[in-house]
Coordinates of C-alpha atoms and ligand atoms in Angstrom, one line a residue:
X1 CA 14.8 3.4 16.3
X2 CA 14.1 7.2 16.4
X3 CA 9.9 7.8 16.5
X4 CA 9.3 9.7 13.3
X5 CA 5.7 9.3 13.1
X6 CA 3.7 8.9 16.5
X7 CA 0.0 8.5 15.9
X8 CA -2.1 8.3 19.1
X9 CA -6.2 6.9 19.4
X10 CA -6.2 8.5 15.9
X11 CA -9.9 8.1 15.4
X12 CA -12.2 9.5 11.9
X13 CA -15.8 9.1 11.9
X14 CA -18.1 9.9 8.3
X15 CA -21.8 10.5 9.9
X16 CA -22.1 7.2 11.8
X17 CA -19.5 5.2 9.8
X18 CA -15.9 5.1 12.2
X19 CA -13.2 5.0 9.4
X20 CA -10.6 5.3 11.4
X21 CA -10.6 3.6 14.8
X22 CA -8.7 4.4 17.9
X23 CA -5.4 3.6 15.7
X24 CA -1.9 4.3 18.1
X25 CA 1.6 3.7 16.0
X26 CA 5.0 4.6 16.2
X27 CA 7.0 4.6 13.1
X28 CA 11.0 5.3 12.8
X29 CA 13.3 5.3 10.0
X30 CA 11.7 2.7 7.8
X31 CA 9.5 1.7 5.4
X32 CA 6.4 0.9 6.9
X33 CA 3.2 -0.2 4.7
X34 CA -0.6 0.0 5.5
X35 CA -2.6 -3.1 4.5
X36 CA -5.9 -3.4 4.3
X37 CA -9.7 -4.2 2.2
X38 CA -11.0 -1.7 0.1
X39 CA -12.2 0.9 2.7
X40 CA -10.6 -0.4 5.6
X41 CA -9.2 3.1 6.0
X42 CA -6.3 3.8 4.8
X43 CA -6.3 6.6 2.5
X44 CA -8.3 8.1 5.4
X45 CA -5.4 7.6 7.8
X46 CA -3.1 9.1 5.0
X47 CA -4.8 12.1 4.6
X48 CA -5.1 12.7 8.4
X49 CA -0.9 12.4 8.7
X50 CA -0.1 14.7 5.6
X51 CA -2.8 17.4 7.5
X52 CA -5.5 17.0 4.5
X53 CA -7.9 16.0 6.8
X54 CA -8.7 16.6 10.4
X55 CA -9.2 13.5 12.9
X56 CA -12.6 13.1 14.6
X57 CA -10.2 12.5 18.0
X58 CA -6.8 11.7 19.0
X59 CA -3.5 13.0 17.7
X60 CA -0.2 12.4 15.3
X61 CA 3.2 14.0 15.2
X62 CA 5.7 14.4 12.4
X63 CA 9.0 14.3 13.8
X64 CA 7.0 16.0 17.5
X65 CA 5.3 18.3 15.5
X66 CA 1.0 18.3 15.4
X67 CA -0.6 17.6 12.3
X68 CA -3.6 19.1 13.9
X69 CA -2.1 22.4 15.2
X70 CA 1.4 22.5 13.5
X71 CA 0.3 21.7 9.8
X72 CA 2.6 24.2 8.0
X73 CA 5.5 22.6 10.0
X74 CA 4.3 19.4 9.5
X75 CA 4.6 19.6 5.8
X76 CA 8.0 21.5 5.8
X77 CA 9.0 17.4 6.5
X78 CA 6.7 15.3 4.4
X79 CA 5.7 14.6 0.9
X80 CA 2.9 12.8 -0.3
X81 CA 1.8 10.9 -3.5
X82 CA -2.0 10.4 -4.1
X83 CA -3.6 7.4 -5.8
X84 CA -4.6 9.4 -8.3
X85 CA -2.2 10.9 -11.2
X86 CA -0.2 14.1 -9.9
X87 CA 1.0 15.1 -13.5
X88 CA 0.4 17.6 -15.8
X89 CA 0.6 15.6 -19.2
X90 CA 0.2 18.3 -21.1
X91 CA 3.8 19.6 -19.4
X92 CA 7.5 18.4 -19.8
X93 CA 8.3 16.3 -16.9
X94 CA 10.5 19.0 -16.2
X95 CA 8.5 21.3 -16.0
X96 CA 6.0 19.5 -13.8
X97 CA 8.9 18.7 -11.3
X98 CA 10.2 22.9 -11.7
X99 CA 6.6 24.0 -10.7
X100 CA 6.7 22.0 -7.3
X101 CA 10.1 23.6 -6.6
X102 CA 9.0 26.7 -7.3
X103 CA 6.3 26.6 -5.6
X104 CA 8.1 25.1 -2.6
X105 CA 10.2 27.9 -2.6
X106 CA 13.3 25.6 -2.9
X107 CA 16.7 27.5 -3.1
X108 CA 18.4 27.0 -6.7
X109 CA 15.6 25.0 -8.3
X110 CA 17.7 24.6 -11.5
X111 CA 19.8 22.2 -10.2
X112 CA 17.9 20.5 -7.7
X113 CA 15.1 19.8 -10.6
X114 CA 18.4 18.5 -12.6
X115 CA 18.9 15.9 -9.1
X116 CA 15.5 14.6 -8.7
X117 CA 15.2 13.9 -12.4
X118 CA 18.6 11.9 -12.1
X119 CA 17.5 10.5 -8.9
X120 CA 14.6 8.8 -11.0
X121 CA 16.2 8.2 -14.1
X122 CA 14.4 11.0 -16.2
X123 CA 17.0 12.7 -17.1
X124 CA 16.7 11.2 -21.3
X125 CA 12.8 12.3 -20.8
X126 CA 12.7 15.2 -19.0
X127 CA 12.2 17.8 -21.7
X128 CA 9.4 15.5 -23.9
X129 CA 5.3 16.3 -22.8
X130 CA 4.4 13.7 -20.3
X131 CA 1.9 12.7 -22.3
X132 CA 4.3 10.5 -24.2
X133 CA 5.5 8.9 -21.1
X134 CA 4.8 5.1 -20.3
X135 CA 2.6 4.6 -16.9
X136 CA 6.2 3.7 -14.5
X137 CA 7.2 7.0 -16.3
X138 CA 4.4 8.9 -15.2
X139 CA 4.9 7.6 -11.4
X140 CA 8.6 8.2 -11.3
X141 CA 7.7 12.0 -12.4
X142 CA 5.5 12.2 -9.4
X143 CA 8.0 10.4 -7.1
X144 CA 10.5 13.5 -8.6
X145 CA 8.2 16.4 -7.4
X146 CA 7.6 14.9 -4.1
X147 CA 11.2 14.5 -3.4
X148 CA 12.0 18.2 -4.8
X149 CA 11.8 19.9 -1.6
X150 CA 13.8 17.5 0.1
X151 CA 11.5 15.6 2.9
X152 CA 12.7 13.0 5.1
X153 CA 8.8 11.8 5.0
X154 CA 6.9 10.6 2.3
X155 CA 3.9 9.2 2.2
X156 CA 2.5 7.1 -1.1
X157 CA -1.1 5.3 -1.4
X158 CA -1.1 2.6 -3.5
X159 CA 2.4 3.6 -5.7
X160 CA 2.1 0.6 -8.1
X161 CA -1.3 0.5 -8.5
X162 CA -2.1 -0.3 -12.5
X163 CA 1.4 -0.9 -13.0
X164 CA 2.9 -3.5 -15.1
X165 CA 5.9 -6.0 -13.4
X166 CA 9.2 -4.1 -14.6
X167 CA 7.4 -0.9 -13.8
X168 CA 6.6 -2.2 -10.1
X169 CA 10.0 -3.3 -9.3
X170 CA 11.5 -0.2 -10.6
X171 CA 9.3 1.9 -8.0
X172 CA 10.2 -0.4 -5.0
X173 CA 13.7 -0.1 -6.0
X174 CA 13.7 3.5 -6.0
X175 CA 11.3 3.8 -2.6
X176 CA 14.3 1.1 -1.1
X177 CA 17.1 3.5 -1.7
X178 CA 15.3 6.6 -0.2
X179 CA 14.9 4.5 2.7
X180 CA 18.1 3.4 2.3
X181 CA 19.5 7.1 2.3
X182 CA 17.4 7.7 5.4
X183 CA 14.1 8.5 4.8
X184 CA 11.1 7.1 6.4
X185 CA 8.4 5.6 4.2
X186 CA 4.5 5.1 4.6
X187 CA 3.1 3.0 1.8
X188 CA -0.3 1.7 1.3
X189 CA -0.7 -1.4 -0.9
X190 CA -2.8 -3.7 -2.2
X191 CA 0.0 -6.2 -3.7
X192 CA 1.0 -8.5 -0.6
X193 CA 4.2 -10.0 -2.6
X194 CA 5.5 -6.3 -2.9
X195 CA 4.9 -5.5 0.5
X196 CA 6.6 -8.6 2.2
X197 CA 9.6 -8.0 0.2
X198 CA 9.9 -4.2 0.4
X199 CA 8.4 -2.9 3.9
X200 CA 10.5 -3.1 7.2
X201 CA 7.5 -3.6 8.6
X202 CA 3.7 -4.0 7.4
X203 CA 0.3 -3.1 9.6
X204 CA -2.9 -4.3 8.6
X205 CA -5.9 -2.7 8.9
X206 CA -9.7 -3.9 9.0
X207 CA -12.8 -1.8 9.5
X208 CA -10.4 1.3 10.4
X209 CA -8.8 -1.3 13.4
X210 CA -5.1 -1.9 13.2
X211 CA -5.4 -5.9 13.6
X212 CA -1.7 -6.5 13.5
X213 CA 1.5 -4.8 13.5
X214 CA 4.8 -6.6 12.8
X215 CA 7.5 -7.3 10.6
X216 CA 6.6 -9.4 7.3
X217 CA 8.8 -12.3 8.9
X218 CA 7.3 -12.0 12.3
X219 CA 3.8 -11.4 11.1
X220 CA 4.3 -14.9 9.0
X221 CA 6.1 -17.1 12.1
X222 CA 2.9 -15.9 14.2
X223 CA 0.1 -17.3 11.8
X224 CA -0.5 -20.5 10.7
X225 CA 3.0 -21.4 8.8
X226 CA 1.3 -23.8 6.2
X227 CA -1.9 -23.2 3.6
X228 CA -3.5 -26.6 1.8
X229 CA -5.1 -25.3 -1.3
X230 CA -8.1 -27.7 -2.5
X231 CA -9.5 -27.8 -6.1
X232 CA -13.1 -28.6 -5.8
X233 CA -15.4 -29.1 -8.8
X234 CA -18.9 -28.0 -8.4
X235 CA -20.4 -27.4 -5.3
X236 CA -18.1 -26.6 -2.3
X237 CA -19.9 -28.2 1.2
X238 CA -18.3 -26.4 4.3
X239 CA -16.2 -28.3 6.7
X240 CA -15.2 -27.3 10.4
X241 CA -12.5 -28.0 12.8
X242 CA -9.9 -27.1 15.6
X243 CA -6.2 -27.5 13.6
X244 CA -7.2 -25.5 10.2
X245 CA -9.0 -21.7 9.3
X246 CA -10.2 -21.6 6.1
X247 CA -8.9 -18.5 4.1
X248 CA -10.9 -18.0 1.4
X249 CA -11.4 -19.2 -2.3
X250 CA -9.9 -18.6 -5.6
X251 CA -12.1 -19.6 -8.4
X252 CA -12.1 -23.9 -7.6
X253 CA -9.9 -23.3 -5.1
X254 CA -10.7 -23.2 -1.5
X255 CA -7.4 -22.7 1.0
X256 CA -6.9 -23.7 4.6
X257 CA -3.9 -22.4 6.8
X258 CA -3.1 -25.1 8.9
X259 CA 0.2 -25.6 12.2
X260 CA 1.4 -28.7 10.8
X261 CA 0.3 -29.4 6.5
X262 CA 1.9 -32.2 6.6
X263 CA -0.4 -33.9 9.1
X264 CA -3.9 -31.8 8.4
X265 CA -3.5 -32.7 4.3
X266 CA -4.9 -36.0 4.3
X267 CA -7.4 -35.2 7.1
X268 CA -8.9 -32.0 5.4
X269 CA -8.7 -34.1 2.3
X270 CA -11.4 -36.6 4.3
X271 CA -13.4 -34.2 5.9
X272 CA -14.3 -32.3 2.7
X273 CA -14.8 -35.6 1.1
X274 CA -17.2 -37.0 3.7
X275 CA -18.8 -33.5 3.7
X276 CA -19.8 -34.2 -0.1
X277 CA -16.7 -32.3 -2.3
X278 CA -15.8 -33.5 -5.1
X279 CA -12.0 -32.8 -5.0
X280 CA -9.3 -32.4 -8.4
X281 CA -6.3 -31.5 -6.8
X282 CA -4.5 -30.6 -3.8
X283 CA -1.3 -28.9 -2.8
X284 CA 0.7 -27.8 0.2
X285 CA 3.1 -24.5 0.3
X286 CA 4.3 -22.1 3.2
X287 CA 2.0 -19.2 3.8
X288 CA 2.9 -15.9 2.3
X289 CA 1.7 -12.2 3.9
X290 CA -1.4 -12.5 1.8
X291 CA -2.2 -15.7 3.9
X292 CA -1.7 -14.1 6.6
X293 CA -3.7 -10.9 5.7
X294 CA -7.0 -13.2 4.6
X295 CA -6.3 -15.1 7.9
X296 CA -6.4 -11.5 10.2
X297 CA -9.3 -9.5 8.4
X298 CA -12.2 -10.5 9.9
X299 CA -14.6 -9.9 6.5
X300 CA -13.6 -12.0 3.3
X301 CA -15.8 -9.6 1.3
X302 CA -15.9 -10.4 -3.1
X303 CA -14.5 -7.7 -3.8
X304 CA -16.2 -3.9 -4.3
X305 CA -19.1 -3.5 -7.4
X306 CA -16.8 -1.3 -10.4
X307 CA -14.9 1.5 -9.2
X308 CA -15.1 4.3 -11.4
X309 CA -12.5 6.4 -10.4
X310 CA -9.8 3.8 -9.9
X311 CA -9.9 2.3 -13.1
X312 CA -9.7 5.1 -15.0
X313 CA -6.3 6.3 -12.7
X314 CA -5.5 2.9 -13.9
X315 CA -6.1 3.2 -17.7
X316 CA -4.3 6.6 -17.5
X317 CA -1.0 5.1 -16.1
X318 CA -1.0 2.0 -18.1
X319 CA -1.3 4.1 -21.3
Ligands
ATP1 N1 -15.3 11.9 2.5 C1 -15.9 10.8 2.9 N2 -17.2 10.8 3.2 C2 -17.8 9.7 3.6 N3 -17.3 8.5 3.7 C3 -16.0 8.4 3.4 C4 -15.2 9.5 3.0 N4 -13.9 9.1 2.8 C5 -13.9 7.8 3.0 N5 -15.1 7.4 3.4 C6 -15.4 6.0 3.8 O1 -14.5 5.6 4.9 C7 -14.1 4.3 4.7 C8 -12.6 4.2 4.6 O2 -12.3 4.7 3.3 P1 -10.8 4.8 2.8 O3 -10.8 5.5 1.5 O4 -9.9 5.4 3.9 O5 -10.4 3.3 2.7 P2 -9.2 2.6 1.9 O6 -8.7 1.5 2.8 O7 -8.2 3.6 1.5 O8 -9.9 2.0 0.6 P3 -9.3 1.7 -0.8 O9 -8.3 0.5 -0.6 O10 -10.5 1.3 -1.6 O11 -8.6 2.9 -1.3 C9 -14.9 3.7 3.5 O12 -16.1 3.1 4.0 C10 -15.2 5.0 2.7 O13 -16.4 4.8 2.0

């Protein structure tokens, strides 16, 4: 696989917090996603590949090229799509997508606005305010600009975020086929399931430290292949021991990625009831990538106090 992205001891330090630590990757042709907590760094790394923000030390390369001391080159081959909305709703969605050409300078804008709408299936919509388009609307519009000047890069944080299911698949099925057609793909996510089924291959990062790096497949065949899920009612008393990791609760439920589930049920099951549980339910299943991401992350934080900011970028796209 060709290197398309080489990022070298790419490091990005806030005051005295490290965002960004020491990260080295080489990325081809593929779609590649970025995993991680809230804050674990990603949109930090993003911004430092699309030259928005300069690394505290170490280096990346576009296709060879220095997104430290080539950025205008740089961006001749990427795109990127923020978090936060990219549209002007008070525009047409073609004329959103006809300002980035224009401003991109590309050659006969007319018709390749006509392709990128096509491309996304906005051809009906194109000429109606985007005001009056549904969220997945809104994020296919976006995916339209960033394509208009014809990158073989692009580079998307969190493209389903706030999204509704038919929406979701219909932005992974449109990010598949530009990688299918040869483009390379760096995703962030926060939706494991969409991940595992979309990305070639997934890293995950923790505390700005790339923790793993692998396939979806691979990264499951290396963790603990089986997760015992444990409904306990009222207080939950902690047990220990060498053949399970416990991965966190959900609500009642605390889980436990275990080698062999088969054999560790009915002893986890005994531990936590000598240890004082009071248990309602149990159940065995394979793990999935989120397993595997709770079992890599060294914090299981609750998750962040309100965020502001993203909740409205969510309201705004859910309409
Ligand atoms: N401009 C900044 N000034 C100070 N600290 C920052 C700045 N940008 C990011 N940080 C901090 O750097 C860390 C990494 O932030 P980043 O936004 O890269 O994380 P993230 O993984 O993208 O998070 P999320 O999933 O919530 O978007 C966080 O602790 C964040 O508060």
């Amino acid at each position: 696989m060709g290197q398309v992205i080489e990022i070298e001891g790419l490091s990005r330090n806030f005051g005295d917090l490290c965002a960004v630590d020491d990260l080295n990757l080489s990325i081809g042709t593929e779609i590649f996603g970025l995993l991680g907590p809230n804050g674990s760094g990603k949109t930090t790394t993003v911004l430092m590949l699309t030259t928005l923000l300069k690394p505290t030390s170490g280096a990346a390369f576009i296709h060879g090229h220095s997104c430290l001391s080539e950025p205008m080159k740089v961006r001749e081959h990427i795109s990127y799509v923020p978090q936060e909305m990219a549209v002007d709703i008070k525009l047409t969605g073609r004329e959103n997508v006809w300002f980035f050409a224009k401003m991109y300078g590309v050659p006969r804008p007319h018709d390749r606005v006509d392709e990128v709408l096509g491309i996304l299936n906005l051809t009906d919509r194109a000429d109606d305010l985007v005001k009056t388009y549904s969220g997945g609307m809104r994020r296919r519009l976006e995916l339209a600009q960033a394509l208009v000047h014809e990158p073989d890069v692009l580079f998307l944080d969190e493209p389903t975020i706030g999204l509704d299911v038919s929406a979701r698949r219909s932005i992974w099925e449109h990010i598949t086929r530009l990688r299918r057609d040869g483009m390379t793909v760096f995703v962030t996510t926060h939706y494991m399931d969409e991940a595992d089924h979309a990305c070639d291959r997934v890293g995950i990062i923790d505390h700005g430290r790339l923790v793993a790096v692998d396939t979806p497949t691979a990264l499951k065949h290396q963790s603990a292949p089986d997760v015992i899920s444990v409904r306990i009612s009222g207080a939950y008393h902690p047990i220990t021991g060498d053949y399970f990791t416990p991965i966190g609760r959900d609500g009642e439920v605390w889980s436990f990625a275990t080698a062999d589930g088969v054999a560790a049920l009915p002893q986890i099951r005994e531990l936590l009831e000598k240890a004082g549980n009071t248990i309602r339910g149990v159940s065995l299943r394979s793990a999935t990538l989120d397993d595997v991401f709770l079992q890599r992350i060294t914090t299981q934080k609750e998750p962040e106090g309100f965020d502001e900011r993203k909740f409205r970028t969510m309201l705004r796209r859910r309409r």
